[in-house]
Short mmCIF file of C-alpha atoms in Angstrom, two decimals:
data_model
loop_
_atom_site.label_atom_id
_atom_site.label_comp_id
_atom_site.label_asym_id
_atom_site.label_seq_id
_atom_site.Cartn_x
_atom_site.Cartn_y
_atom_site.Cartn_z
CA MET A 1 38.77 5.76 15.02
CA LEU A 2 36.50 2.77 14.85
CA SER A 3 36.82 0.53 11.81
CA SER A 4 33.71 -1.01 10.27
CA ARG A 5 35.78 -4.03 9.30
CA ILE A 6 36.59 -5.08 12.85
CA PRO A 7 33.90 -7.08 14.67
CA PRO A 8 32.88 -5.74 18.10
CA GLU A 9 34.95 -7.09 20.95
CA ASN A 10 33.51 -9.89 23.05
CA SER A 11 30.71 -10.52 20.53
CA PRO A 12 29.78 -14.08 19.57
CA SER A 13 31.11 -15.35 16.28
CA PHE A 14 28.56 -16.40 13.68
CA PRO A 15 29.05 -17.42 10.05
CA ARG A 16 29.86 -14.46 7.82
CA ARG A 17 29.34 -16.36 4.58
CA LEU A 18 27.92 -19.62 3.36
CA PRO A 19 30.30 -22.58 3.51
CA ALA A 20 31.95 -23.22 0.16
CA TRP A 21 30.33 -26.63 -0.13
CA ILE A 22 26.96 -24.81 -0.28
CA SER A 23 27.83 -21.68 -2.23
CA SER A 24 30.11 -23.33 -4.81
CA ALA A 25 28.35 -26.64 -5.31
CA ARG A 26 26.56 -27.28 -8.58
CA ALA A 27 23.04 -28.63 -8.28
CA GLU A 28 22.95 -31.44 -10.82
CA THR A 29 19.46 -32.66 -9.88
CA ALA A 30 16.31 -31.24 -8.33
CA GLU A 31 17.17 -33.18 -5.17
CA ASP A 32 20.62 -31.54 -5.07
CA ALA A 33 19.05 -28.10 -5.50
CA ALA A 34 16.54 -28.70 -2.73
CA PHE A 35 19.20 -30.00 -0.35
CA LEU A 36 21.66 -27.15 -0.99
CA THR A 37 18.91 -24.56 -0.63
CA GLY A 38 17.81 -26.07 2.65
CA ALA A 39 21.40 -25.97 3.90
CA ALA A 40 21.69 -22.31 2.86
CA LEU A 41 18.48 -21.40 4.68
CA SER A 42 19.65 -23.28 7.76
CA ALA A 43 22.92 -21.32 7.84
CA LEU A 44 21.01 -18.07 7.39
CA GLN A 45 18.57 -18.96 10.15
CA VAL A 46 21.42 -19.22 12.67
CA VAL A 47 22.12 -15.52 12.11
CA LEU A 48 18.57 -14.27 11.75
CA VAL A 49 17.63 -15.32 15.28
CA GLN A 50 20.51 -13.39 16.87
CA PRO A 51 19.28 -10.40 18.90
CA ASP A 52 22.22 -8.13 18.04
CA VAL A 53 21.44 -8.16 14.31
CA PRO A 54 19.49 -4.96 13.42
CA HIS A 55 16.59 -6.89 11.95
CA ALA A 56 14.40 -3.97 10.83
CA LEU A 57 17.34 -2.40 9.01
CA LEU A 58 18.29 -5.73 7.44
CA ARG A 59 14.75 -6.17 6.12
CA GLU A 60 14.75 -2.66 4.66
CA ARG A 61 18.03 -3.32 2.83
CA ARG A 62 16.58 -6.54 1.44
CA ALA A 63 13.42 -4.65 0.48
CA LEU A 64 15.63 -2.29 -1.51
CA ALA A 65 17.21 -5.28 -3.27
CA ALA A 66 13.77 -6.69 -4.09
CA ALA A 67 12.58 -3.34 -5.43
CA GLU A 68 15.68 -2.96 -7.59
CA ALA A 69 15.12 -6.46 -8.98
CA SER A 70 11.54 -5.47 -9.78
CA VAL A 71 12.48 -2.37 -11.78
CA ILE A 72 15.13 -4.38 -13.64
CA ARG A 73 12.49 -6.98 -14.56
CA ALA A 74 10.29 -4.14 -15.81
CA GLY A 75 13.10 -2.85 -18.05
CA ARG A 76 13.40 0.45 -16.16
CA LEU A 77 16.68 2.30 -15.70
CA GLU A 78 16.38 3.17 -12.00
CA ARG A 79 18.70 1.43 -9.58
CA ALA A 80 19.08 1.35 -5.79
CA ALA A 81 20.40 4.93 -5.52
CA ASN A 82 17.44 6.26 -7.51
CA LEU A 83 14.97 4.29 -5.41
CA ARG A 84 16.50 5.65 -2.22
CA ASP A 85 16.19 9.21 -3.50
CA GLU A 86 12.53 8.74 -4.45
CA VAL A 87 11.57 7.37 -1.05
CA HIS A 88 13.92 8.97 1.48
CA LEU A 89 13.82 12.47 -0.03
CA LEU A 90 10.04 12.45 -0.36
CA ARG A 91 8.45 15.46 1.30
CA PRO A 92 5.08 15.26 3.09
CA GLY A 93 2.26 15.39 0.58
CA ASP A 94 4.44 14.39 -2.37
CA GLN A 95 4.17 11.11 -4.23
CA THR A 96 6.87 8.79 -5.51
CA GLY A 97 7.26 7.83 -9.13
CA PRO A 98 6.49 4.28 -10.29
CA ALA A 99 9.91 2.91 -9.33
CA GLY A 100 9.86 4.56 -5.91
CA ALA A 101 6.37 3.18 -5.33
CA VAL A 102 7.76 -0.36 -5.69
CA PHE A 103 10.40 0.30 -3.02
CA ALA A 104 7.75 1.88 -0.78
CA LEU A 105 5.57 -1.21 -1.24
CA TRP A 106 8.33 -3.62 -0.21
CA ARG A 107 9.24 -1.40 2.76
CA GLN A 108 5.64 -1.57 3.96
CA ALA A 109 5.56 -5.32 3.45
CA VAL A 110 8.62 -5.97 5.65
CA ALA A 111 7.81 -3.42 8.35
CA ARG A 112 5.22 -5.35 10.38
CA PRO A 113 4.61 -8.95 11.46
CA ILE A 114 2.96 -11.21 8.91
CA SER A 115 -0.81 -11.43 9.22
CA VAL A 116 -3.81 -11.37 6.94
CA GLY A 117 -4.66 -7.86 8.10
CA THR A 118 -1.23 -6.34 7.60
CA LEU A 119 -0.77 -7.96 4.20
CA HIS A 120 -4.22 -6.83 3.05
CA ALA A 121 -3.34 -3.28 4.14
CA VAL A 122 -0.18 -3.45 2.01
CA LEU A 123 -1.95 -5.22 -0.88
CA PRO A 124 -5.50 -3.83 -0.89
CA GLY A 125 -6.14 -5.26 -4.35
CA ILE A 126 -5.90 -8.79 -2.94
CA ALA A 127 -8.94 -9.99 -1.00
CA ALA A 128 -8.26 -10.79 2.66
CA PRO A 129 -9.88 -14.26 2.47
CA ASP A 130 -7.61 -15.12 -0.46
CA ILE A 131 -4.57 -13.97 1.51
CA ALA A 132 -5.66 -16.17 4.42
CA THR A 133 -6.00 -19.14 2.10
CA TRP A 134 -2.59 -18.64 0.55
CA LEU A 135 -0.83 -18.13 3.89
CA ASP A 136 -2.21 -21.50 5.03
CA ALA A 137 -1.69 -23.27 1.70
CA GLY A 138 1.00 -25.64 0.63
CA GLN A 139 2.79 -28.67 1.91
CA GLY A 140 6.42 -29.63 2.07
CA ALA A 141 9.61 -27.61 2.14
CA PRO A 142 9.64 -23.80 2.38
CA VAL A 143 10.72 -22.94 -1.18
CA ALA A 144 8.30 -25.39 -2.78
CA ARG A 145 5.44 -23.97 -0.71
CA ALA A 146 6.40 -20.40 -1.59
CA CYS A 147 6.59 -21.16 -5.29
CA ALA A 148 3.20 -22.88 -5.18
CA VAL A 149 1.69 -19.76 -3.61
CA PHE A 150 3.34 -17.53 -6.21
CA GLU A 151 1.72 -19.62 -8.96
CA ALA A 152 -1.66 -19.53 -7.22
CA VAL A 153 -1.61 -15.74 -6.84
CA ARG A 154 -0.41 -15.28 -10.42
CA THR A 155 -3.27 -17.42 -11.69
CA VAL A 156 -5.90 -15.25 -9.97
CA HIS A 157 -4.09 -11.92 -10.42
CA PRO A 158 -1.88 -12.24 -13.51
CA ARG A 159 -0.84 -8.58 -13.40
CA ALA A 160 -0.07 -8.49 -9.66
CA GLU A 161 3.50 -9.78 -9.91
CA GLU A 162 4.78 -7.80 -6.93
CA ALA A 163 1.91 -8.94 -4.74
CA ALA A 164 2.57 -12.55 -5.72
CA LEU A 165 6.25 -12.20 -4.78
CA ILE A 166 5.46 -10.52 -1.47
CA LEU A 167 3.02 -13.28 -0.56
CA ALA A 168 5.49 -15.94 -1.67
CA ASP A 169 8.21 -14.44 0.52
CA ALA A 170 5.69 -14.23 3.38
CA VAL A 171 4.95 -17.95 3.05
CA LEU A 172 8.68 -18.69 2.82
CA ALA A 173 9.32 -16.72 6.03
CA GLN A 174 6.51 -18.49 7.86
CA ALA A 175 7.69 -21.89 6.68
CA MET A 176 11.08 -21.05 8.21
CA GLY A 177 9.44 -20.15 11.52
CA GLY A 178 9.67 -16.39 11.08
CA ASN A 179 6.98 -13.77 11.61
CA THR A 180 8.26 -11.01 9.29
CA ILE A 181 9.06 -11.02 5.59
CA MET A 182 12.71 -11.24 4.59
CA PRO A 183 12.76 -10.67 0.80
CA LEU A 184 14.60 -13.61 -0.74
CA LEU A 185 12.64 -14.81 -3.77
CA GLY A 186 11.63 -11.28 -4.70
CA ALA A 187 15.25 -10.13 -4.88
CA HIS A 188 16.57 -12.73 -7.32
CA LEU A 189 13.87 -14.23 -9.52
CA THR A 190 14.22 -12.90 -13.06
CA ALA A 191 11.51 -11.95 -15.53
CA ARG A 192 12.17 -15.23 -17.32
CA ASP A 193 11.86 -17.16 -14.06
CA LEU A 194 8.48 -15.61 -13.37
CA ARG A 195 7.10 -16.93 -16.63
CA THR A 196 7.84 -20.53 -15.63
CA SER A 197 5.75 -22.90 -13.54
CA GLY A 198 5.91 -26.22 -11.75
CA ALA A 199 9.33 -27.86 -11.50
CA ASP A 200 10.98 -25.10 -13.56
CA LEU A 201 9.74 -22.41 -11.17
CA ARG A 202 10.86 -24.42 -8.16
CA GLY A 203 14.32 -24.83 -9.72
CA ALA A 204 14.54 -21.08 -10.29
CA GLY A 205 13.31 -20.54 -6.73
CA TYR A 206 16.02 -22.78 -5.29
CA ALA A 207 18.74 -20.89 -7.17
CA ALA A 208 17.29 -17.51 -6.20
CA VAL A 209 17.04 -18.40 -2.53
CA ARG A 210 20.63 -19.69 -2.38
CA LYS A 211 21.89 -16.41 -3.86
CA ALA A 212 19.69 -14.36 -1.56
CA ALA A 213 20.70 -16.37 1.51
CA ALA A 214 24.39 -15.78 0.77
CA GLU A 215 23.83 -12.04 0.33
CA THR A 216 21.61 -11.74 3.38
CA LEU A 217 24.02 -13.62 5.62
CA ALA A 218 26.93 -11.37 4.63
CA LEU A 219 24.81 -8.22 4.93
CA SER A 220 23.44 -9.20 8.34
CA GLN A 221 26.93 -9.62 9.74
CA ASP A 222 28.13 -6.32 8.26
CA LEU A 223 25.13 -4.50 9.73
CA ARG A 224 25.59 -6.30 13.04
CA ASP A 225 29.16 -4.99 13.29
CA ARG A 226 28.13 -1.47 12.26
CA ALA A 227 25.22 -1.43 14.69
CA ALA A 228 27.49 -2.44 17.58
CA GLN A 229 29.91 0.34 16.72
CA LEU A 230 27.16 2.93 16.52
CA LYS A 231 25.79 1.82 19.89
CA ALA A 232 29.30 2.07 21.35
CA VAL A 233 29.64 5.76 20.45
CA ALA A 234 26.03 6.67 21.23
CA PRO A 235 26.78 7.70 24.86
CA GLN A 236 29.22 10.32 23.51
CA LEU A 237 26.47 12.07 21.54
CA ARG A 238 25.13 14.94 23.62
CA ALA A 239 22.93 16.67 21.04
CA LYS A 240 19.23 16.85 21.80
CA GLY A 241 17.47 14.05 19.97
CA ALA A 242 20.69 12.08 19.37
CA ALA A 243 19.37 8.93 21.07
CA ALA A 244 16.24 8.94 18.89
CA ALA A 245 18.40 9.55 15.82
CA VAL A 246 20.57 6.53 16.69
CA ASP A 247 17.43 4.38 16.97
CA LEU A 248 16.37 5.50 13.49
CA PHE A 249 19.77 4.70 12.00
CA LEU A 250 19.47 1.21 13.49
CA SER A 251 16.15 0.59 11.74
CA ARG A 252 16.11 2.63 8.50
CA ASP A 253 17.84 1.99 5.21
CA ALA A 254 18.76 5.68 4.83
CA LEU A 255 17.97 9.03 6.41
CA SER A 256 17.94 12.60 5.15
CA PRO A 257 19.05 14.98 7.94
CA SER A 258 16.53 17.65 6.96
CA LEU A 259 13.62 15.22 6.55
CA GLY A 260 14.31 12.19 8.72
CA LEU A 261 15.87 13.83 11.79
CA THR A 262 13.79 17.01 12.11
CA SER A 263 10.51 15.14 12.55
CA SER A 264 8.56 15.25 15.79
CA GLY A 265 9.99 11.89 16.83
CA VAL A 266 13.55 13.27 16.85
CA GLY A 267 13.03 17.02 16.98
CA MET A 268 16.47 18.19 15.84
CA SER A 269 16.98 21.43 13.98
CA ASP A 270 18.18 21.13 10.41
CA ARG A 271 21.62 22.42 11.38
CA ALA A 272 21.93 20.09 14.38
CA ALA A 273 20.87 17.12 12.26
CA ARG A 274 23.53 17.85 9.67
CA ARG A 275 26.20 18.29 12.33
CA LEU A 276 25.24 14.99 13.96
CA CYS A 277 25.47 13.15 10.63
CA ASP A 278 28.87 14.72 9.90
CA ARG A 279 30.13 13.64 13.30
CA LEU A 280 28.89 10.08 12.87
CA VAL A 281 30.63 9.89 9.50
CA ALA A 282 33.84 11.22 11.10
CA LEU A 283 33.55 8.50 13.75
CA ASN A 284 33.20 5.94 10.93
CA VAL A 285 29.94 4.53 12.29
CA VAL A 286 27.60 5.99 9.64
CA ARG A 287 28.19 6.37 5.89
CA GLU A 288 27.11 9.06 3.44
CA LEU A 289 25.23 7.02 0.84
CA SER A 290 24.43 9.45 -1.98
CA GLY A 291 27.89 10.70 -2.97
CA ARG A 292 26.50 14.24 -3.35
CA ASP A 293 27.29 17.56 -1.73
CA THR A 294 23.60 18.38 -1.31
CA PHE A 295 20.46 16.36 -0.58
CA ARG A 296 22.62 13.81 1.17
CA LEU A 297 21.46 10.51 2.60
CA TYR A 298 23.10 8.70 5.53
CA GLY A 299 22.91 5.17 6.83
CA LEU A 300 24.81 2.25 8.33
#
């Protein structure tokens, strides 16, 4: 049986966590905070450019973290498991509740490359020319630029907190040389942080990004190991549609056998989909995420 704790053989070794001098250091000054945050982003960048990291899946998991942070800021009781249920058990024609809508929004935001058009499609309440201006705005280091854009969006759209965070994370990703959003600020800024401005907001942004970078680095390596193990057993899967199902597991936060694997893109019967998921769990390459006997969800 494969163990999810053992890295794939012959795979390159990359950092699995931030060095202690970054993660444990106390930022006594704004300069310290900026330096430590830059070091954290640099360590994360080493991993994010590796081709064997399942990037789409990693972004979806970070989108879930950002959505959970959002509902916590709003004082709601839903947590990650509830958000997964609302989105991944949604039947065609149904609508999510308010909390599920936040997760769906972040999933849309991270799914496609950053551009004015794609962001306007995700955030139709924000004018495309304004999005273009904000994507090109700002000088200096990534976090400072992102925080400046958050403030600018908040000034024009004071009730569009989620849109401001998505655009801030888009600017942060671009400033790091990326072309897709990796939710960092959105996952760790608190309600109190979002009421600040200027140097206070930048300080909160530095702290949030360091936490998010540490989490994302560890998660990326865990998903990298799990993805390699799933790919290793994929040739053993003879069921019709198994290859397409494996591709979905490598890119989706969670899947319902009866909803996610019976679609036209996979084409499995409900029974075959359940049997495939049970086998992947037995092989220790996929986990059952819901903890229920019915309406189960599976993922890496």
